[in-house]
């Protein structure tokens, strides 16, 4: 085998070998309201042309920005900020497979295990980066101030519902028992291993 034959074989092998696919990763964030002057955000992960987000039925994959196109009470769709975060070799299938054990159906909790928790973990898995803390400020405020903050939130939500002529006597927010053991930092640590 001559040197030129070896070069040809090597270059042919390189052409035929599947190359890893790089996918752009982004975060979509929509401010859906404010509580005590702090923005309440819905976030999701953008992977190529797909969006991944977490809700009560688990991790959802859909068209880009699908979960952000929900109109407010006045019918307008709020503005969504898209932040480019980098490039990953992981696929959407990889993301779903790796994070589904942590974000299963019926484990969503408005305060303790929400879309922002998922986005934070997904960014860590895909890029080794964390979600910008400005998107989780209200989540941290609510967690750190519980049970006082949840009691106040329930009073505000009851008043809001009452203004619409609906009588509400029970708490609107009750912690989801399926999210009781969720520890964001433990999940991040588990993904490092």
PDB file of C-alpha atoms in Angstrom:
ATOM      1  CA  UNK A   1       0.000   0.000   0.000  1.00  0.00           C
ATOM      2  CA  UNK A   2       1.513   3.288  -1.059  1.00  0.00           C
ATOM      3  CA  UNK A   3       1.259   6.560   0.836  1.00  0.00           C
ATOM      4  CA  UNK A   4      -1.241   7.901  -1.714  1.00  0.00           C
ATOM      5  CA  UNK A   5      -3.446   4.788  -1.319  1.00  0.00           C
ATOM      6  CA  UNK A   6      -3.413   5.258   2.461  1.00  0.00           C
ATOM      7  CA  UNK A   7      -4.346   8.930   2.099  1.00  0.00           C
ATOM      8  CA  UNK A   8      -7.199   8.027  -0.258  1.00  0.00           C
ATOM      9  CA  UNK A   9      -8.530   5.363   2.134  1.00  0.00           C
ATOM     10  CA  UNK A  10      -8.279   7.747   5.080  1.00  0.00           C
ATOM     11  CA  UNK A  11     -10.032  10.587   3.246  1.00  0.00           C
ATOM     12  CA  UNK A  12     -12.732   8.206   1.963  1.00  0.00           C
ATOM     13  CA  UNK A  13     -13.312   6.937   5.493  1.00  0.00           C
ATOM     14  CA  UNK A  14     -13.633  10.506   6.783  1.00  0.00           C
ATOM     15  CA  UNK A  15     -16.244  11.306   4.146  1.00  0.00           C
ATOM     16  CA  UNK A  16     -18.342   8.230   4.919  1.00  0.00           C
ATOM     17  CA  UNK A  17     -18.119   8.493   8.678  1.00  0.00           C
ATOM     18  CA  UNK A  18     -21.187  10.231  10.101  1.00  0.00           C
ATOM     19  CA  UNK A  19     -20.302  13.647  11.448  1.00  0.00           C
ATOM     20  CA  UNK A  20     -21.820  14.850  14.707  1.00  0.00           C
ATOM     21  CA  UNK A  21     -24.694  17.262  14.187  1.00  0.00           C
ATOM     22  CA  UNK A  22     -24.361  20.603  15.932  1.00  0.00           C
ATOM     23  CA  UNK A  23     -27.611  22.179  17.076  1.00  0.00           C
ATOM     24  CA  UNK A  24     -28.199  25.776  18.210  1.00  0.00           C
ATOM     25  CA  UNK A  25     -29.495  26.067  21.765  1.00  0.00           C
ATOM     26  CA  UNK A  26     -31.570  28.978  22.970  1.00  0.00           C
ATOM     27  CA  UNK A  27     -33.843  30.005  25.780  1.00  0.00           C
ATOM     28  CA  UNK A  28     -37.259  31.507  25.126  1.00  0.00           C
ATOM     29  CA  UNK A  29     -38.606  33.627  27.990  1.00  0.00           C
ATOM     30  CA  UNK A  30     -41.975  35.338  28.253  1.00  0.00           C
ATOM     31  CA  UNK A  31     -42.953  37.560  31.175  1.00  0.00           C
ATOM     32  CA  UNK A  32     -46.473  36.402  32.009  1.00  0.00           C
ATOM     33  CA  UNK A  33     -47.068  38.831  34.861  1.00  0.00           C
ATOM     34  CA  UNK A  34     -45.576  40.393  37.959  1.00  0.00           C
ATOM     35  CA  UNK A  35     -45.892  39.658  41.655  1.00  0.00           C
ATOM     36  CA  UNK A  36     -44.685  42.303  44.105  1.00  0.00           C
ATOM     37  CA  UNK A  37     -42.833  43.953  41.227  1.00  0.00           C
ATOM     38  CA  UNK A  38     -40.978  40.755  40.316  1.00  0.00           C
ATOM     39  CA  UNK A  39     -41.463  39.307  36.840  1.00  0.00           C
ATOM     40  CA  UNK A  40     -43.030  35.864  36.526  1.00  0.00           C
ATOM     41  CA  UNK A  41     -41.481  34.110  33.530  1.00  0.00           C
ATOM     42  CA  UNK A  42     -42.378  31.120  31.418  1.00  0.00           C
ATOM     43  CA  UNK A  43     -39.205  29.678  29.892  1.00  0.00           C
ATOM     44  CA  UNK A  44     -38.411  26.882  27.475  1.00  0.00           C
ATOM     45  CA  UNK A  45     -35.426  25.480  25.604  1.00  0.00           C
ATOM     46  CA  UNK A  46     -35.027  25.899  21.856  1.00  0.00           C
ATOM     47  CA  UNK A  47     -33.038  23.170  20.136  1.00  0.00           C
ATOM     48  CA  UNK A  48     -32.788  23.845  16.430  1.00  0.00           C
ATOM     49  CA  UNK A  49     -36.352  24.423  15.207  1.00  0.00           C
ATOM     50  CA  UNK A  50     -37.931  22.605  18.142  1.00  0.00           C
ATOM     51  CA  UNK A  51     -39.040  23.805  21.543  1.00  0.00           C
ATOM     52  CA  UNK A  52     -38.863  21.738  24.731  1.00  0.00           C
ATOM     53  CA  UNK A  53     -40.834  22.748  27.791  1.00  0.00           C
ATOM     54  CA  UNK A  54     -42.256  21.248  30.979  1.00  0.00           C
ATOM     55  CA  UNK A  55     -45.910  21.251  32.011  1.00  0.00           C
ATOM     56  CA  UNK A  56     -48.287  19.039  33.985  1.00  0.00           C
ATOM     57  CA  UNK A  57     -48.153  16.224  31.404  1.00  0.00           C
ATOM     58  CA  UNK A  58     -44.325  16.149  31.464  1.00  0.00           C
ATOM     59  CA  UNK A  59     -41.748  17.273  28.916  1.00  0.00           C
ATOM     60  CA  UNK A  60     -43.294  18.461  25.670  1.00  0.00           C
ATOM     61  CA  UNK A  61     -41.593  18.853  22.290  1.00  0.00           C
ATOM     62  CA  UNK A  62     -43.255  21.100  19.754  1.00  0.00           C
ATOM     63  CA  UNK A  63     -42.674  23.707  17.090  1.00  0.00           C
ATOM     64  CA  UNK A  64     -40.442  26.638  18.021  1.00  0.00           C
ATOM     65  CA  UNK A  65     -42.131  29.047  20.507  1.00  0.00           C
ATOM     66  CA  UNK A  66     -45.363  27.024  20.644  1.00  0.00           C
ATOM     67  CA  UNK A  67     -45.751  27.330  24.420  1.00  0.00           C
ATOM     68  CA  UNK A  68     -45.211  31.095  24.313  1.00  0.00           C
ATOM     69  CA  UNK A  69     -48.029  31.833  21.838  1.00  0.00           C
ATOM     70  CA  UNK A  70     -50.787  31.806  24.458  1.00  0.00           C
ATOM     71  CA  UNK A  71     -52.703  35.102  24.538  1.00  0.00           C
ATOM     72  CA  UNK A  72     -53.245  37.088  27.744  1.00  0.00           C
ATOM     73  CA  UNK A  73     -56.727  37.957  28.984  1.00  0.00           C
ATOM     74  CA  UNK A  74     -56.921  40.927  26.567  1.00  0.00           C
ATOM     75  CA  UNK A  75     -56.153  38.655  23.602  1.00  0.00           C
ATOM     76  CA  UNK A  76     -52.648  39.983  22.951  1.00  0.00           C
ATOM     77  CA  UNK A  77     -49.694  37.629  22.817  1.00  0.00           C
ATOM     78  CA  UNK A  78     -46.911  38.805  25.134  1.00  0.00           C
ATOM     79  CA  UNK A  79     -43.437  39.502  23.771  1.00  0.00           C
ATOM     80  CA  UNK A  80     -41.005  36.602  24.000  1.00  0.00           C
ATOM     81  CA  UNK A  81     -37.283  37.145  24.451  1.00  0.00           C
ATOM     82  CA  UNK A  82     -35.053  34.597  22.713  1.00  0.00           C
ATOM     83  CA  UNK A  83     -31.513  34.240  24.055  1.00  0.00           C
ATOM     84  CA  UNK A  84     -28.926  32.372  21.969  1.00  0.00           C
ATOM     85  CA  UNK A  85     -26.901  30.176  24.333  1.00  0.00           C
ATOM     86  CA  UNK A  86     -24.544  28.217  22.098  1.00  0.00           C
ATOM     87  CA  UNK A  87     -24.208  24.908  20.269  1.00  0.00           C
ATOM     88  CA  UNK A  88     -24.624  21.315  21.449  1.00  0.00           C
ATOM     89  CA  UNK A  89     -24.060  17.863  19.990  1.00  0.00           C
ATOM     90  CA  UNK A  90     -27.015  16.471  21.977  1.00  0.00           C
ATOM     91  CA  UNK A  91     -30.255  15.800  20.116  1.00  0.00           C
ATOM     92  CA  UNK A  92     -33.808  16.372  21.261  1.00  0.00           C
ATOM     93  CA  UNK A  93     -34.078  12.612  21.734  1.00  0.00           C
ATOM     94  CA  UNK A  94     -31.032  12.715  24.035  1.00  0.00           C
ATOM     95  CA  UNK A  95     -32.598  15.543  26.034  1.00  0.00           C
ATOM     96  CA  UNK A  96     -35.940  13.765  26.456  1.00  0.00           C
ATOM     97  CA  UNK A  97     -34.307  10.460  27.354  1.00  0.00           C
ATOM     98  CA  UNK A  98     -31.971  11.982  29.931  1.00  0.00           C
ATOM     99  CA  UNK A  99     -34.403  14.401  31.625  1.00  0.00           C
ATOM    100  CA  UNK A 100     -37.686  12.455  31.528  1.00  0.00           C
ATOM    101  CA  UNK A 101     -36.896  10.559  34.755  1.00  0.00           C
ATOM    102  CA  UNK A 102     -36.733  13.906  36.589  1.00  0.00           C
ATOM    103  CA  UNK A 103     -39.636  15.668  34.856  1.00  0.00           C
ATOM    104  CA  UNK A 104     -42.406  13.100  34.586  1.00  0.00           C
ATOM    105  CA  UNK A 105     -46.109  13.574  34.040  1.00  0.00           C
ATOM    106  CA  UNK A 106     -48.107  15.000  36.964  1.00  0.00           C
ATOM    107  CA  UNK A 107     -44.985  16.216  38.792  1.00  0.00           C
ATOM    108  CA  UNK A 108     -45.279  19.898  37.798  1.00  0.00           C
ATOM    109  CA  UNK A 109     -45.448  22.377  40.661  1.00  0.00           C
ATOM    110  CA  UNK A 110     -45.977  26.101  40.110  1.00  0.00           C
ATOM    111  CA  UNK A 111     -43.267  27.073  42.604  1.00  0.00           C
ATOM    112  CA  UNK A 112     -41.003  24.106  43.288  1.00  0.00           C
ATOM    113  CA  UNK A 113     -40.764  22.267  39.945  1.00  0.00           C
ATOM    114  CA  UNK A 114     -41.858  24.344  37.000  1.00  0.00           C
ATOM    115  CA  UNK A 115     -40.870  25.282  33.452  1.00  0.00           C
ATOM    116  CA  UNK A 116     -37.950  27.331  34.782  1.00  0.00           C
ATOM    117  CA  UNK A 117     -36.598  24.347  36.734  1.00  0.00           C
ATOM    118  CA  UNK A 118     -36.727  22.286  33.549  1.00  0.00           C
ATOM    119  CA  UNK A 119     -35.069  24.971  31.429  1.00  0.00           C
ATOM    120  CA  UNK A 120     -32.285  25.342  34.010  1.00  0.00           C
ATOM    121  CA  UNK A 121     -31.597  21.593  34.041  1.00  0.00           C
ATOM    122  CA  UNK A 122     -31.894  21.288  30.249  1.00  0.00           C
ATOM    123  CA  UNK A 123     -29.343  24.071  29.723  1.00  0.00           C
ATOM    124  CA  UNK A 124     -26.990  22.350  32.128  1.00  0.00           C
ATOM    125  CA  UNK A 125     -27.361  19.048  30.282  1.00  0.00           C
ATOM    126  CA  UNK A 126     -26.974  20.584  26.810  1.00  0.00           C
ATOM    127  CA  UNK A 127     -24.280  23.203  27.468  1.00  0.00           C
ATOM    128  CA  UNK A 128     -23.046  23.018  31.053  1.00  0.00           C
ATOM    129  CA  UNK A 129     -24.640  26.444  31.686  1.00  0.00           C
ATOM    130  CA  UNK A 130     -27.368  27.593  34.070  1.00  0.00           C
ATOM    131  CA  UNK A 131     -30.478  29.629  33.334  1.00  0.00           C
ATOM    132  CA  UNK A 132     -30.039  33.376  33.850  1.00  0.00           C
ATOM    133  CA  UNK A 133     -31.175  34.089  37.425  1.00  0.00           C
ATOM    134  CA  UNK A 134     -33.409  36.979  36.341  1.00  0.00           C
ATOM    135  CA  UNK A 135     -35.854  34.393  34.979  1.00  0.00           C
ATOM    136  CA  UNK A 136     -36.057  32.516  38.301  1.00  0.00           C
ATOM    137  CA  UNK A 137     -36.114  35.443  40.736  1.00  0.00           C
ATOM    138  CA  UNK A 138     -39.818  35.026  41.580  1.00  0.00           C
ATOM    139  CA  UNK A 139     -39.405  31.250  41.964  1.00  0.00           C
ATOM    140  CA  UNK A 140     -36.624  31.786  44.528  1.00  0.00           C
ATOM    141  CA  UNK A 141     -38.622  34.478  46.321  1.00  0.00           C
ATOM    142  CA  UNK A 142     -41.648  32.185  46.621  1.00  0.00           C
ATOM    143  CA  UNK A 143     -39.601  29.160  47.769  1.00  0.00           C
ATOM    144  CA  UNK A 144     -37.557  31.102  50.318  1.00  0.00           C
ATOM    145  CA  UNK A 145     -40.579  32.899  51.764  1.00  0.00           C
ATOM    146  CA  UNK A 146     -42.845  29.858  52.113  1.00  0.00           C
ATOM    147  CA  UNK A 147     -45.258  29.303  53.796  1.00  0.00           C
ATOM    148  CA  UNK A 148     -45.943  33.065  54.078  1.00  0.00           C
ATOM    149  CA  UNK A 149     -45.522  33.701  50.332  1.00  0.00           C
ATOM    150  CA  UNK A 150     -47.797  30.821  49.360  1.00  0.00           C
ATOM    151  CA  UNK A 151     -50.470  32.032  51.799  1.00  0.00           C
ATOM    152  CA  UNK A 152     -50.293  35.540  50.309  1.00  0.00           C
ATOM    153  CA  UNK A 153     -50.365  34.103  46.782  1.00  0.00           C
ATOM    154  CA  UNK A 154     -53.481  32.105  47.628  1.00  0.00           C
ATOM    155  CA  UNK A 155     -55.202  35.223  48.999  1.00  0.00           C
ATOM    156  CA  UNK A 156     -54.317  37.203  45.853  1.00  0.00           C
ATOM    157  CA  UNK A 157     -55.513  34.386  43.578  1.00  0.00           C
ATOM    158  CA  UNK A 158     -58.774  34.003  45.528  1.00  0.00           C
ATOM    159  CA  UNK A 159     -59.397  37.748  45.208  1.00  0.00           C
ATOM    160  CA  UNK A 160     -58.612  37.612  41.487  1.00  0.00           C
ATOM    161  CA  UNK A 161     -61.044  34.736  40.952  1.00  0.00           C
ATOM    162  CA  UNK A 162     -63.632  36.455  43.182  1.00  0.00           C
ATOM    163  CA  UNK A 163     -63.501  39.596  41.026  1.00  0.00           C
ATOM    164  CA  UNK A 164     -64.730  37.463  38.160  1.00  0.00           C
ATOM    165  CA  UNK A 165     -67.782  36.387  40.136  1.00  0.00           C
ATOM    166  CA  UNK A 166     -66.466  32.943  41.056  1.00  0.00           C
ATOM    167  CA  UNK A 167     -66.581  31.971  44.713  1.00  0.00           C
ATOM    168  CA  UNK A 168     -63.386  30.298  45.841  1.00  0.00           C
ATOM    169  CA  UNK A 169     -63.114  28.954  49.368  1.00  0.00           C
ATOM    170  CA  UNK A 170     -60.152  26.597  49.071  1.00  0.00           C
ATOM    171  CA  UNK A 171     -56.504  27.346  48.358  1.00  0.00           C
ATOM    172  CA  UNK A 172     -55.732  27.816  44.676  1.00  0.00           C
ATOM    173  CA  UNK A 173     -52.105  26.735  45.099  1.00  0.00           C
ATOM    174  CA  UNK A 174     -51.353  23.503  46.929  1.00  0.00           C
ATOM    175  CA  UNK A 175     -47.885  21.957  46.656  1.00  0.00           C
ATOM    176  CA  UNK A 176     -47.836  18.951  44.344  1.00  0.00           C
ATOM    177  CA  UNK A 177     -46.909  15.871  46.391  1.00  0.00           C
ATOM    178  CA  UNK A 178     -45.299  14.396  43.235  1.00  0.00           C
ATOM    179  CA  UNK A 179     -42.786  17.262  43.316  1.00  0.00           C
ATOM    180  CA  UNK A 180     -42.125  17.142  47.067  1.00  0.00           C
ATOM    181  CA  UNK A 181     -38.750  15.384  46.723  1.00  0.00           C
ATOM    182  CA  UNK A 182     -37.529  17.452  43.776  1.00  0.00           C
ATOM    183  CA  UNK A 183     -34.147  19.081  44.421  1.00  0.00           C
ATOM    184  CA  UNK A 184     -32.871  21.144  41.498  1.00  0.00           C
ATOM    185  CA  UNK A 185     -29.259  21.184  42.674  1.00  0.00           C
ATOM    186  CA  UNK A 186     -29.280  17.401  43.216  1.00  0.00           C
ATOM    187  CA  UNK A 187     -30.516  16.872  39.654  1.00  0.00           C
ATOM    188  CA  UNK A 188     -27.759  19.131  38.305  1.00  0.00           C
ATOM    189  CA  UNK A 189     -25.198  17.205  40.367  1.00  0.00           C
ATOM    190  CA  UNK A 190     -26.587  13.900  39.085  1.00  0.00           C
ATOM    191  CA  UNK A 191     -26.148  15.048  35.482  1.00  0.00           C
ATOM    192  CA  UNK A 192     -22.485  15.858  36.161  1.00  0.00           C
ATOM    193  CA  UNK A 193     -21.731  12.239  37.052  1.00  0.00           C
TER     194      UNK A 193
END
